[in-house]
Amino acid sequence: MPKGSRRPARQRRAAGRARGGRGLQAPRAEDHGVSGPAQRGIAHPEKKFGVVVVGVGRAGSVRMRDLRDSHASSAFLNLIGFVSRRELGSINGVPQISLEDALSSEEVEVAFVCSESASHEDYIRQFLNAGKHVLVEYPMTLSRAAAQGLWELAEEKGKILHEEHVELLMEEFAFLKKEVVGKDLLKGSLLFTAAPLKEEQFGFPAFSGISRLTWLVALFGELSVVSATLVERKEEQSMKMTVCLETEQKSPLTWTEEKGPGLKRNRYLSFHFKSGSLENMPNVGINKNIFLKDQNIFVQKLLGQFSEKELAAEKKRILHCLGLAEEIQKLCRPNN
């Protein structure tokens, strides 16, 4: 949303239609993106938003489960069906519907886009043009300009466009946030290892790994890219991306993504401050209901319970991270 702008009247009306009583409690600014919104007494909603889930992989399946359970935010949502390229018929009683029917149905007001990253931009554009609100798994798009354009389209249509970032709702991030507050960073590193991902489906590693980049930005503020390299062994299905970043205070941060067969999904971090060091992540508990916490945030946006300041800060962070990912890709593949 452009600085100083307000949502059009039709968007404010659309966002407030389902308030019904006191609704969900808007999160405090310091809580947003960390532990999920707190809840208080919720009256029966005046209306429910009809939802279709696009893509029924891990994220889509969890979304469908949460929509069908008796959670506070789920009371404002009505799961109409799911869209999939596979012929599945139905899943646990939820019917499969065609993309065309989802786009044209007046009953469907919200799309949860949980497909592969490369398809996000097209789905978002189609659903916004059809007058639907959109929740999309990260990354929203594989370029900053595309994301900016989609937000402008959402503004034009008076609809909510929400990019999920469940990594900011994890117990590990909440722990790190508390550890970092008020400390002066000298240098840091974050290494992530995992099995390979198909780039044609999930994008260049800086985009498929954007949750790690988001962690660093959320912890240390806006960053700049100093250098970036990518070593690939395609015959072995392995790759290693090394990115040297710098905080606004000129403190160095190294982000490494390493993917290959047999590599377990792990994070290794090392942060050195003037007051001490933090090496790797202690066991801080199980990440419970992180997709549900994100759903709660999305419903609060539908109900108009987020301030313009909070929405602008979130959008600024997301666009900054997408811009960094794009710059990293250009440095690693200058001829593409």
Coordinates of C-alpha atoms in Angstrom, one line a residue:
M1 CA 0.0 0.0 0.0
P2 CA 1.5 3.4 -1.0
K3 CA 2.7 5.5 1.9
G4 CA 0.0 7.8 3.3
S5 CA -2.8 6.0 1.5
R6 CA -5.9 4.4 3.0
R7 CA -7.8 1.5 1.8
P8 CA -10.7 2.4 -0.5
A9 CA -14.1 2.7 1.1
R10 CA -15.3 -0.5 -0.5
Q11 CA -12.3 -2.4 0.9
R12 CA -12.9 -1.0 4.4
R13 CA -16.6 -2.1 4.1
A14 CA -15.6 -5.5 2.9
A15 CA -13.1 -6.0 5.7
G16 CA -15.7 -5.0 8.3
R17 CA -18.7 -7.0 7.1
A18 CA -18.2 -10.0 9.3
R19 CA -17.2 -8.3 12.5
G20 CA -20.2 -9.5 14.5
G21 CA -19.6 -8.5 18.1
R22 CA -16.1 -7.9 19.4
G23 CA -14.4 -10.3 17.0
L24 CA -10.8 -11.5 17.3
Q25 CA -8.5 -9.3 19.3
A26 CA -6.0 -7.4 17.2
P27 CA -2.5 -8.3 18.1
R28 CA -0.1 -5.8 19.7
A29 CA 2.5 -4.6 17.3
E30 CA 5.2 -6.3 19.3
D31 CA 3.3 -9.6 19.1
H32 CA 2.6 -9.6 15.4
G33 CA 4.5 -12.2 13.5
V34 CA 6.0 -13.7 16.7
S35 CA 3.5 -15.7 18.8
G36 CA 0.2 -15.3 16.9
P37 CA -2.7 -13.2 17.9
A38 CA -4.4 -13.5 21.3
Q39 CA -8.1 -14.2 21.4
R40 CA -11.0 -13.1 23.5
G41 CA -14.7 -13.7 23.5
I42 CA -16.0 -14.1 19.9
A43 CA -19.7 -13.6 19.1
H44 CA -21.2 -15.7 16.3
P45 CA -20.2 -14.0 13.1
E46 CA -22.8 -12.3 11.0
K47 CA -21.5 -14.0 7.9
K48 CA -18.9 -16.6 6.9
F49 CA -16.4 -16.1 4.1
G50 CA -16.5 -19.0 1.6
V51 CA -13.0 -20.5 1.1
V52 CA -11.4 -22.6 -1.5
V53 CA -8.0 -24.2 -1.0
V54 CA -5.8 -24.4 -4.1
G55 CA -3.2 -27.2 -3.8
V56 CA -3.5 -30.0 -1.3
G57 CA 0.1 -30.8 -0.5
R58 CA 1.3 -30.5 3.1
A59 CA 0.4 -26.9 3.6
G60 CA -3.0 -27.2 1.8
S61 CA -3.9 -30.3 3.8
V62 CA -3.2 -28.6 7.1
R63 CA -5.2 -25.5 5.9
M64 CA -8.2 -27.8 5.2
R65 CA -7.9 -29.5 8.6
D66 CA -7.8 -26.1 10.4
L67 CA -10.7 -24.8 8.4
R68 CA -12.9 -27.7 9.4
D69 CA -11.9 -27.7 13.1
S70 CA -13.7 -25.6 15.7
H71 CA -11.2 -22.8 16.1
A72 CA -12.2 -19.2 16.8
S73 CA -11.1 -17.9 13.4
S74 CA -12.5 -20.9 11.6
A75 CA -16.0 -19.7 12.7
F76 CA -15.6 -16.9 10.2
L77 CA -14.7 -19.2 7.3
N78 CA -16.6 -21.8 5.4
L79 CA -14.6 -24.4 3.4
I80 CA -16.4 -24.8 0.1
G81 CA -13.9 -27.1 -1.7
F82 CA -10.4 -27.5 -3.0
V83 CA -8.7 -27.1 -6.4
S84 CA -6.1 -29.6 -7.6
R85 CA -4.5 -30.6 -10.9
R86 CA -5.0 -34.2 -9.7
E87 CA -8.3 -35.9 -10.0
L88 CA -9.1 -36.6 -6.3
G89 CA -12.9 -36.4 -6.2
S90 CA -13.1 -35.5 -2.5
I91 CA -10.9 -35.4 0.6
N92 CA -12.6 -36.3 3.9
G93 CA -15.9 -35.2 2.6
V94 CA -14.6 -31.9 1.0
P95 CA -15.4 -31.8 -2.7
Q96 CA -12.9 -31.0 -5.5
I97 CA -14.0 -28.2 -7.7
S98 CA -12.6 -26.8 -10.9
L99 CA -10.5 -23.6 -11.0
E100 CA -13.1 -22.1 -13.3
D101 CA -15.9 -22.8 -10.9
A102 CA -13.9 -21.4 -7.9
L103 CA -13.2 -18.2 -9.8
S104 CA -16.8 -17.7 -11.0
S105 CA -18.7 -18.8 -7.8
E106 CA -20.2 -16.1 -5.8
E107 CA -20.1 -18.5 -2.8
V108 CA -16.3 -18.5 -2.9
E109 CA -14.9 -15.2 -1.5
V110 CA -11.5 -16.3 -0.3
A111 CA -8.7 -18.4 -1.9
F112 CA -6.0 -20.1 0.1
V113 CA -3.2 -20.6 -2.5
C114 CA -1.0 -23.5 -1.3
S115 CA 0.4 -24.7 -4.7
E116 CA 4.1 -24.7 -5.8
S117 CA 5.7 -21.3 -5.7
A118 CA 6.1 -20.9 -9.4
S119 CA 2.3 -20.9 -9.8
H120 CA 1.5 -18.4 -7.0
E121 CA 1.6 -15.2 -9.1
D122 CA -0.9 -16.5 -11.7
Y123 CA -3.3 -17.9 -9.2
I124 CA -3.2 -14.7 -7.1
R125 CA -3.9 -12.5 -10.1
Q126 CA -6.8 -14.7 -11.3
F127 CA -8.5 -14.7 -7.9
L128 CA -8.0 -11.0 -7.3
N129 CA -9.4 -10.2 -10.7
A130 CA -12.4 -12.5 -9.8
G131 CA -13.0 -10.3 -6.7
K132 CA -11.7 -12.8 -4.1
H133 CA -9.5 -12.2 -1.1
V134 CA -6.2 -14.2 -1.2
L135 CA -4.0 -15.9 1.4
V136 CA -0.8 -17.3 -0.2
E137 CA 2.0 -19.4 1.1
Y138 CA 5.5 -17.8 0.9
P139 CA 7.0 -16.7 -1.4
M140 CA 4.1 -14.7 -2.9
T141 CA 6.0 -14.4 -6.2
L142 CA 9.4 -15.0 -7.6
S143 CA 10.1 -11.3 -8.2
R144 CA 9.7 -8.1 -6.2
A145 CA 8.0 -6.2 -9.1
A146 CA 5.4 -8.9 -9.5
A147 CA 4.5 -8.8 -5.8
Q148 CA 4.2 -5.0 -5.9
G149 CA 1.9 -5.3 -8.9
L150 CA -0.3 -7.8 -7.2
W151 CA -0.6 -5.6 -4.1
E152 CA -1.6 -2.7 -6.3
L153 CA -4.2 -5.0 -7.9
A154 CA -5.6 -6.0 -4.5
E155 CA -5.8 -2.3 -3.6
E156 CA -7.7 -1.6 -6.8
K157 CA -10.1 -4.5 -6.2
G158 CA -10.6 -3.6 -2.5
K159 CA -9.4 -7.1 -1.4
I160 CA -7.0 -8.5 1.2
L161 CA -3.8 -10.1 -0.1
H162 CA -1.9 -11.9 2.7
E163 CA 1.4 -13.7 2.4
E164 CA 1.9 -16.4 5.1
H165 CA 5.1 -16.5 7.1
V166 CA 4.7 -19.3 9.6
E167 CA 8.5 -19.2 10.3
L168 CA 7.8 -16.0 12.3
L169 CA 5.2 -17.8 14.4
M170 CA 7.6 -20.6 15.5
E171 CA 8.8 -21.0 19.1
E172 CA 12.4 -20.8 17.8
F173 CA 11.9 -17.4 16.3
A174 CA 10.1 -16.1 19.5
F175 CA 13.2 -17.3 21.5
L176 CA 15.6 -15.6 19.1
K177 CA 13.7 -12.4 19.1
K178 CA 13.9 -12.1 22.9
E179 CA 17.7 -13.0 22.7
V180 CA 18.5 -10.4 20.1
V181 CA 16.5 -7.4 21.5
G182 CA 18.8 -4.6 22.7
K183 CA 22.0 -6.3 21.7
D184 CA 24.7 -5.0 19.3
L185 CA 25.5 -7.6 16.7
L186 CA 29.1 -8.0 15.7
K187 CA 28.7 -10.8 13.2
G188 CA 26.4 -13.8 12.5
S189 CA 25.7 -16.8 10.3
L190 CA 22.8 -19.0 9.5
L191 CA 23.1 -22.3 7.7
F192 CA 20.2 -24.3 6.5
T193 CA 20.4 -27.9 5.1
A194 CA 17.7 -30.0 3.5
A195 CA 16.9 -32.3 0.7
P196 CA 16.8 -31.0 -2.9
L197 CA 13.9 -28.9 -4.3
K198 CA 12.9 -28.6 -7.9
E199 CA 13.8 -25.1 -8.9
E200 CA 11.2 -25.0 -11.7
Q201 CA 8.5 -25.5 -9.1
F202 CA 9.9 -23.6 -6.0
G203 CA 12.2 -21.0 -7.6
F204 CA 15.8 -20.1 -7.2
P205 CA 17.2 -21.0 -3.7
A206 CA 17.1 -17.4 -2.5
F207 CA 13.3 -17.6 -3.1
S208 CA 12.6 -21.1 -1.9
G209 CA 14.7 -20.3 1.2
I210 CA 13.2 -16.9 1.8
S211 CA 11.9 -17.9 5.3
R212 CA 15.6 -17.9 6.4
L213 CA 16.1 -14.5 4.9
T214 CA 12.9 -13.3 6.6
W215 CA 14.3 -14.4 9.9
L216 CA 17.4 -12.4 9.5
V217 CA 15.5 -9.2 8.4
A218 CA 13.0 -9.6 11.2
L219 CA 15.8 -10.0 13.7
F220 CA 18.3 -7.4 12.5
G221 CA 16.4 -5.0 10.3
E222 CA 16.9 -4.2 6.6
L223 CA 20.0 -5.8 5.0
S224 CA 22.1 -5.2 1.9
V225 CA 23.8 -7.9 -0.2
V226 CA 27.6 -7.7 -0.3
S227 CA 28.2 -10.9 -2.4
A228 CA 26.5 -14.2 -3.4
T229 CA 27.8 -17.4 -4.9
L230 CA 26.1 -20.6 -6.0
V231 CA 27.9 -24.0 -6.5
E232 CA 25.8 -26.6 -8.2
R233 CA 26.4 -30.3 -8.9
K234 CA 23.4 -31.1 -10.9
E235 CA 24.4 -34.8 -11.5
E236 CA 24.4 -35.2 -7.7
Q237 CA 21.3 -33.0 -7.2
S238 CA 23.2 -30.9 -4.8
M239 CA 23.8 -27.1 -4.4
K240 CA 25.3 -24.6 -2.0
M241 CA 24.4 -21.0 -2.0
T242 CA 26.5 -18.6 0.1
V243 CA 25.3 -15.0 0.7
C244 CA 27.3 -12.3 2.5
L245 CA 24.9 -9.7 3.9
E246 CA 25.4 -6.5 5.9
T247 CA 23.1 -4.8 8.4
E248 CA 22.5 -1.0 8.4
Q249 CA 25.2 -0.8 11.1
K250 CA 27.6 -2.6 8.8
S251 CA 27.7 -5.9 10.8
P252 CA 28.3 -8.9 8.5
L253 CA 25.8 -11.8 8.3
T254 CA 26.4 -14.9 6.2
W255 CA 23.4 -16.9 5.0
T256 CA 24.1 -20.4 3.5
E257 CA 21.6 -22.8 1.9
E258 CA 22.9 -26.3 1.3
K259 CA 20.6 -28.9 -0.4
G260 CA 21.4 -32.5 -1.4
P261 CA 20.2 -36.1 -1.1
G262 CA 20.5 -37.4 2.4
L263 CA 20.8 -33.9 4.0
K264 CA 18.5 -33.6 7.0
R265 CA 16.4 -30.5 7.5
N266 CA 18.4 -28.4 10.0
R267 CA 19.3 -24.9 11.0
Y268 CA 22.7 -24.0 12.4
L269 CA 23.2 -20.4 13.6
S270 CA 25.9 -18.4 15.3
F271 CA 25.3 -14.8 16.4
H272 CA 28.1 -12.8 18.2
F273 CA 27.2 -9.7 20.1
K274 CA 29.2 -7.2 22.2
S275 CA 27.6 -8.8 25.3
G276 CA 28.1 -12.5 24.4
S277 CA 27.3 -15.2 21.8
L278 CA 24.5 -17.4 20.8
E279 CA 25.5 -20.7 19.2
N280 CA 22.8 -22.9 17.6
M281 CA 19.3 -23.3 18.8
P282 CA 18.3 -24.8 22.1
N283 CA 15.2 -27.0 22.4
V284 CA 12.6 -24.4 23.0
G285 CA 9.4 -26.5 22.5
I286 CA 7.2 -27.8 19.8
N287 CA 5.8 -25.5 17.1
K288 CA 2.0 -25.9 17.6
N289 CA -0.7 -24.7 15.2
I290 CA 1.5 -22.3 13.3
F291 CA -0.7 -22.4 10.2
L292 CA -3.7 -21.8 12.5
K293 CA -2.0 -18.8 14.0
D294 CA -1.5 -17.5 10.5
Q295 CA -5.1 -18.1 9.7
N296 CA -6.0 -16.0 12.8
I297 CA -3.9 -13.1 11.4
F298 CA -5.6 -13.4 8.0
V299 CA -9.1 -13.3 9.5
Q300 CA -8.2 -10.3 11.6
K301 CA -7.2 -8.6 8.3
L302 CA -10.6 -9.6 6.8
L303 CA -12.3 -8.0 9.9
G304 CA -10.3 -4.8 9.6
Q305 CA -8.5 -5.3 12.8
F306 CA -5.0 -4.5 11.6
S307 CA -3.8 -0.8 11.6
E308 CA -2.6 0.8 8.4
K309 CA 0.8 1.1 10.1
E310 CA 1.1 -2.6 10.8
L311 CA 0.0 -3.5 7.2
A312 CA 2.5 -1.1 5.7
A313 CA 5.4 -2.4 7.9
E314 CA 4.6 -6.0 6.9
K315 CA 4.4 -5.1 3.2
K316 CA 7.7 -3.2 3.4
R317 CA 9.4 -6.3 5.0
I318 CA 8.1 -8.7 2.5
L319 CA 9.0 -6.5 -0.5
H320 CA 12.5 -5.9 1.0
C321 CA 13.1 -9.7 1.3
L322 CA 11.8 -10.4 -2.2
G323 CA 14.1 -7.6 -3.5
L324 CA 17.1 -9.2 -1.7
A325 CA 16.3 -12.6 -3.1
E326 CA 16.1 -11.2 -6.6
E327 CA 19.5 -9.4 -6.2
I328 CA 21.0 -12.6 -4.9
Q329 CA 19.7 -14.5 -7.9
K330 CA 21.2 -12.0 -10.3
L331 CA 24.6 -12.1 -8.6
C332 CA 24.6 -16.0 -8.7
R333 CA 23.4 -16.2 -12.3
P334 CA 24.5 -12.9 -14.0
N335 CA 23.9 -14.3 -17.5
N336 CA 20.3 -15.5 -17.0

